[in-house]
């Protein structure tokens, strides 16, 4: 079988690594130039884009910010999953909010802003602490601005002045004082079968994911049921095939959707060592029409992102249950370079492994690790 992925970064690379044992030949498209590449070696292949599409049994994406003509070309083949609509929805916060509202799915209170002059009214409605998000092309906290009080409004309006908000509106959200962030990663097969991983707890720093713990500690069944219901509504509405991730804010016993990601997701990387079948393999199984793999847990897991940092040896592999996934990219500030997966038999042992791992790594680049370990050790 052959699979073509639009996008050739680390997610395509990890799908490639999951595809090999299944006998699935996976190639990727560098969306900046339309060239077909091997996502592991980055070698440019001689095959044309159209030939690669014709040749593939299934086409999918590794991220949602794909030029629309390319999406159309993929959709035309009739073998593009999850679907053009799903990708466009994940890529545009305005569309995403519309879908959530239409399906009556609780999400973060917001306003759509097409002119900075509207911000005064928005403040009156949503409060003084706001998060402004470009509706398109934002990820990892890029394309976001924060407002802490009315005093900052004038300066913020100035820094937004050069944006064309008619063309790319802002989704302005109330800054929520949530208990924690959770996500669900699951998949839907071509026959409508659903499978889920347990909810993960996600720790962000400066708008970027740093640590996921799965299953999220102290999960009650009601939270899981809510997340699954949201997942089911979304995937049915979109007639979805493949892995979908939904990010939530937990407010008391309610989950509010932050955003959806129509693809394999960073908060599901722990499944590489922590579950019977990884999210990467399950995405491939879903889009190729194969039976979904078991999501059975092999223990409790933590995933620790390596961000903007690469000057380490590999001595930390001595930590029990520690696995490194290095993406082979050039180091740049704020860039996701790789991740560690830790797997242990319970949270106490997981906390010990996290503490041990933090001993090998600078606090400056891994600011959440030691504290989370300390918290988990008291569970
Ligand atoms: P990513 O690509 O990592 O998912 P993103 O750029 O798509 O990030 P969001 O998920 O919208 O952006 O926001 C990143 C993080 O910023 C959230 O995970 C959360 O920690 C914080 N955040 C976003 N919106 C809000 C909000 N309304 N209230 C409080 N915190 C927020
Ligand atoms: Mg997010």
XYZ file of C-alpha atoms and ligand atoms in Angstrom:
411
model
C 0.000 0.000 0.000
C 1.065 3.558 -0.616
C 0.312 6.654 1.435
C 1.092 10.251 0.561
C 1.260 12.878 3.326
C 0.962 16.606 2.661
C 3.677 18.165 4.818
C 7.103 16.679 5.435
C 8.016 17.571 9.031
C 8.326 15.429 12.134
C 4.734 14.183 12.069
C 5.184 12.831 8.529
C 8.492 11.357 9.676
C 6.856 9.554 12.605
C 4.076 8.275 10.331
C 6.788 6.994 7.983
C 8.425 5.120 10.868
C 5.066 3.598 11.816
C 4.249 2.737 8.196
C 7.357 0.663 7.494
C 6.470 -2.445 9.555
C 2.976 -2.484 8.052
C 4.503 -2.649 4.592
C 3.060 0.760 3.792
C 5.270 2.823 1.534
C 4.955 6.440 2.683
C 6.113 9.554 0.881
C 5.507 13.194 1.750
C 5.030 16.510 -0.004
C 7.086 19.534 0.916
C 4.188 22.010 0.760
C 6.519 24.977 0.254
C 7.513 23.759 -3.219
C 5.251 20.808 -4.103
C 8.181 18.365 -4.278
C 7.711 14.738 -3.266
C 10.225 13.711 -0.592
C 11.145 10.895 1.737
C 10.175 12.367 5.125
C 12.953 10.508 6.943
C 15.921 11.341 4.729
C 14.346 14.482 3.176
C 15.639 13.231 -0.155
C 13.707 14.737 -3.062
C 12.153 12.010 -5.206
C 11.819 12.207 -8.961
C 8.082 11.473 -8.936
C 5.811 14.392 -9.796
C 3.165 15.496 -7.308
C 0.304 14.388 -9.562
C 1.912 10.993 -10.154
C 2.410 10.536 -6.406
C -1.267 11.375 -5.834
C -2.426 9.012 -8.579
C -0.195 6.289 -7.211
C -1.295 6.569 -3.564
C -3.974 4.390 -1.961
C -4.628 7.152 0.577
C -3.588 10.790 0.974
C -3.531 12.654 4.283
C -1.864 15.605 6.011
C 0.528 16.181 8.867
C -0.726 19.688 9.597
C -3.636 21.885 8.633
C -1.902 24.897 7.113
C -1.833 23.574 3.563
C -2.253 25.832 0.506
C -5.829 25.494 -0.739
C -4.974 24.519 -4.351
C -2.986 21.584 -2.992
C -5.911 20.522 -0.804
C -8.219 20.733 -3.807
C -5.871 18.627 -5.884
C -5.815 16.009 -3.127
C -9.591 16.107 -2.617
C -10.131 15.571 -6.372
C -8.521 12.128 -6.138
C -11.362 10.837 -3.933
C -8.883 9.261 -1.510
C -8.049 12.218 0.715
C -8.592 11.779 4.465
C -9.890 13.104 6.797
C -11.359 15.509 4.141
C -10.833 18.955 2.728
C -13.600 20.364 4.966
C -12.008 18.912 8.099
C -8.625 20.423 7.236
C -10.083 23.829 6.363
C -11.999 23.787 9.649
C -8.902 22.983 11.684
C -6.937 25.653 9.836
C -9.360 28.494 10.440
C -10.450 29.426 13.948
C -13.560 31.210 12.655
C -14.795 28.101 10.836
C -13.864 25.998 13.836
C -15.885 28.165 16.236
C -18.861 28.075 13.847
C -18.790 24.295 13.754
C -18.507 24.002 17.546
C -21.430 26.392 18.035
C -23.528 24.632 15.404
C -22.984 21.304 17.161
C -23.698 22.847 20.581
C -20.242 21.972 21.838
C -19.133 24.088 24.806
C -16.085 26.190 23.934
C -14.164 29.166 25.236
C -16.220 32.441 25.138
C -15.080 34.536 22.171
C -15.754 37.328 19.714
C -14.726 37.672 16.081
C -12.930 40.935 15.369
C -12.514 42.406 11.886
C -11.548 45.923 12.995
C -9.465 46.987 16.004
C -12.158 49.534 16.864
C -14.359 46.605 17.960
C -11.960 45.723 20.763
C -13.491 48.204 23.235
C -16.866 46.476 22.949
C -15.271 43.052 23.149
C -13.562 44.067 26.371
C -16.858 45.232 27.809
C -18.382 41.858 26.936
C -15.560 39.393 27.727
C -13.526 41.223 30.365
C -10.126 42.903 30.405
C -7.968 39.808 30.134
C -8.095 38.584 26.572
C -6.205 36.320 24.214
C -6.278 37.417 20.593
C -5.651 34.746 17.999
C -5.136 35.187 14.266
C -7.846 33.022 12.723
C -5.408 31.445 10.265
C -1.785 30.277 10.188
C -1.240 30.280 13.952
C 0.366 27.389 15.813
C 2.541 26.831 18.876
C 1.372 30.183 20.225
C 2.479 32.104 17.112
C -0.084 34.605 15.829
C -1.340 35.334 19.354
C -1.444 38.482 21.452
C -2.390 38.916 25.080
C -4.177 41.787 26.729
C -3.861 41.998 30.496
C -5.761 45.207 31.209
C -7.500 48.171 29.554
C -4.255 50.181 29.927
C -2.603 48.023 27.285
C -5.373 48.443 24.725
C -3.970 51.479 22.889
C -0.544 49.879 22.438
C -2.106 46.600 21.316
C -4.271 48.363 18.734
C -1.112 49.919 17.332
C 0.731 46.646 17.036
C -2.299 45.138 15.257
C -2.641 48.102 12.885
C -0.718 46.492 10.022
C -2.846 43.323 9.973
C -5.628 42.982 7.427
C -8.388 41.866 9.796
C -11.002 41.890 7.049
C -9.026 39.175 5.335
C -7.813 37.300 8.414
C -10.098 38.147 11.367
C -9.038 37.696 14.963
C -10.767 35.290 17.290
C -10.622 37.070 20.632
C -11.116 34.861 23.654
C -11.690 35.505 27.293
C -8.601 34.409 29.209
C -9.888 31.484 31.218
C -8.712 30.593 34.667
C -8.895 26.870 34.047
C -7.833 24.072 36.402
C -5.858 22.319 33.724
C -5.619 21.504 30.046
C -6.660 18.114 28.726
C -6.857 16.581 25.290
C -8.369 13.547 23.706
C -6.770 11.775 20.785
C -8.899 9.236 18.989
C -9.646 7.891 15.554
C -12.511 6.944 13.325
C -12.221 4.232 10.698
C -13.785 4.211 7.242
C -16.570 1.981 8.574
C -17.344 4.476 11.371
C -15.550 2.499 14.110
C -14.229 4.712 16.909
C -11.284 4.171 19.230
C -9.879 6.492 21.891
C -6.780 6.930 23.953
C -7.323 8.146 27.514
C -7.293 11.902 28.109
C -3.857 13.437 28.498
C -3.023 16.357 30.767
C -1.027 18.990 28.903
C 1.295 21.591 30.378
C 1.993 24.649 28.258
C 4.577 27.358 28.672
C 4.506 30.540 26.583
C 1.826 29.056 24.317
C 3.777 25.846 23.588
C 3.176 22.313 24.777
C 6.014 21.167 27.058
C 4.761 18.087 28.900
C 1.868 15.643 28.505
C 0.941 13.061 31.120
C -1.310 10.186 30.126
C -3.683 9.124 31.425
C -4.301 12.526 33.031
C -4.145 11.985 36.809
C -7.411 12.028 38.788
C -9.588 11.530 35.727
C -13.178 10.943 36.501
C -15.394 9.041 34.114
C -17.595 12.064 33.508
C -14.713 14.022 31.973
C -13.838 11.124 29.715
C -17.479 10.744 28.692
C -17.727 14.471 27.846
C -14.567 14.372 25.758
C -15.744 11.280 23.884
C -19.106 12.834 23.213
C -17.441 15.923 21.721
C -15.151 13.722 19.651
C -18.076 11.647 18.406
C -20.168 14.689 17.456
C -17.279 16.249 15.548
C -16.229 13.134 13.689
C -19.808 12.307 12.719
C -20.489 15.846 11.518
C -17.314 15.827 9.429
C -17.680 12.191 8.307
C -14.149 11.975 9.587
C -11.559 9.271 8.858
C -8.262 9.201 10.748
C -6.848 10.576 13.997
C -8.437 13.695 15.469
C -7.254 15.553 18.567
C -9.430 17.876 20.640
C -7.834 20.228 23.188
C -9.878 21.237 26.236
C -9.774 23.546 29.209
C -11.116 21.944 32.370
C -13.326 24.341 34.322
C -14.629 22.516 37.383
C -16.333 19.432 36.046
C -16.905 20.939 32.611
C -14.711 20.711 29.534
C -14.577 23.668 27.157
C -13.032 23.067 23.753
C -9.930 25.152 23.075
C -9.245 23.896 19.582
C -9.317 20.866 17.340
C -6.475 19.374 15.302
C -7.502 17.198 12.323
C -4.348 15.073 12.451
C -1.933 13.232 14.691
C -1.123 15.496 17.616
C 1.782 16.333 19.911
C -0.314 15.381 22.972
C -0.581 11.863 21.502
C 3.143 11.220 21.020
C 3.255 9.249 24.285
C 1.308 6.475 22.498
C 4.532 5.456 20.718
C 5.663 3.712 23.914
C 2.593 4.004 26.129
C -0.107 2.228 24.122
C -0.454 -1.034 22.270
C -0.821 0.846 18.950
C 0.564 4.352 18.446
C -1.511 7.240 17.102
C 0.708 7.204 13.976
C -0.015 3.575 13.201
C -3.692 4.037 13.963
C -3.959 7.028 11.652
C -2.479 4.926 8.841
C -4.751 2.001 9.650
C -7.796 4.302 9.568
C -7.024 6.032 6.264
C -6.017 2.757 4.588
C -9.287 1.094 5.634
C -7.508 -1.416 7.879
C -8.877 -2.494 11.282
C -7.993 0.000 14.034
C -5.335 -1.173 16.489
C -5.848 -1.665 20.205
C -5.426 1.500 22.298
C -4.697 -0.570 25.414
C -2.248 1.127 27.784
C 1.143 -0.364 28.605
C 1.548 1.745 31.741
C 1.428 5.462 32.550
C 3.341 7.859 30.344
C 4.877 11.282 30.129
C 5.954 13.023 26.939
C 8.482 15.827 27.285
C 9.084 18.107 24.319
C 12.627 19.199 23.475
C 12.197 22.803 22.383
C 14.940 24.991 20.929
C 17.617 22.846 22.486
C 19.983 20.184 21.196
C 23.229 20.302 23.118
C 22.951 17.077 25.053
C 24.497 13.657 24.919
C 22.276 10.616 25.255
C 23.174 9.627 28.810
C 19.572 10.149 29.943
C 18.631 6.965 28.132
C 19.808 5.284 31.337
C 16.598 6.506 32.994
C 14.230 3.569 33.222
C 11.513 3.672 30.573
C 13.080 6.646 28.754
C 12.888 6.824 24.961
C 14.217 9.580 22.734
C 12.591 10.682 19.491
C 14.876 13.141 17.718
C 13.522 14.765 14.565
C 16.863 15.561 12.919
C 16.246 19.281 12.473
C 18.585 22.212 12.850
C 18.246 23.807 16.297
C 16.372 27.104 16.440
C 14.798 28.949 19.356
C 11.228 27.735 20.115
C 11.528 24.961 17.528
C 10.295 21.477 18.448
C 13.457 19.384 18.059
C 12.290 16.072 19.469
C 10.649 14.555 22.515
C 11.194 12.047 25.264
C 8.632 9.421 26.122
C 8.751 7.979 29.624
C 6.714 4.929 30.524
C 6.342 3.501 34.006
C 4.047 1.171 35.870
C 2.458 3.839 38.065
C 2.595 7.594 38.744
C 5.103 7.200 41.581
C 7.576 5.500 39.286
C 6.770 7.907 36.500
C 7.519 10.828 38.827
C 10.848 9.228 39.769
C 11.746 8.821 36.084
C 10.780 12.440 35.362
C 12.921 13.651 38.252
C 15.835 11.542 37.042
C 15.417 12.849 33.481
C 15.295 16.447 34.688
C 18.728 15.875 36.232
C 20.172 15.591 32.723
C 18.440 18.649 31.317
C 18.623 22.411 31.955
C 15.644 23.873 33.805
C 15.716 26.857 31.408
C 14.577 24.694 28.483
C 12.475 22.252 30.486
C 10.698 24.551 32.925
C 7.719 22.272 33.670
C 9.444 18.939 34.165
C 10.771 18.927 37.738
C 7.702 20.617 39.220
C 5.300 18.220 37.552
C 7.396 15.300 38.768
C 7.188 16.630 42.321
C 3.410 16.989 42.006
C 2.945 13.485 40.593
C 5.067 11.959 43.343
C 2.493 13.061 45.935
C -0.452 11.356 44.215
P -0.708 24.622 19.534
O -0.308 24.634 18.113
O 0.427 24.317 20.471
O -1.911 23.799 19.843
P -1.894 27.170 19.133
O -0.963 28.201 18.643
O -2.778 26.496 18.171
O -1.089 26.119 19.937
P -3.868 27.515 21.247
O -3.990 26.056 21.486
O -5.086 28.258 20.889
O -2.750 27.899 20.188
O -3.242 28.206 22.535
C -1.982 27.779 23.056
C -2.061 27.775 24.570
O -2.320 29.094 25.079
C -3.194 26.932 25.144
O -2.861 25.573 25.168
C -3.325 27.554 26.533
O -2.276 27.170 27.373
C -3.158 29.038 26.220
N -4.486 29.606 25.926
C -5.053 29.698 24.704
N -6.288 30.245 24.782
C -6.519 30.515 26.072
C -7.615 31.088 26.798
N -8.708 31.507 26.197
N -7.489 31.210 28.149
C -6.353 30.805 28.780
N -5.290 30.257 28.153
C -5.355 30.110 26.820
Mg -3.377 24.344 20.894
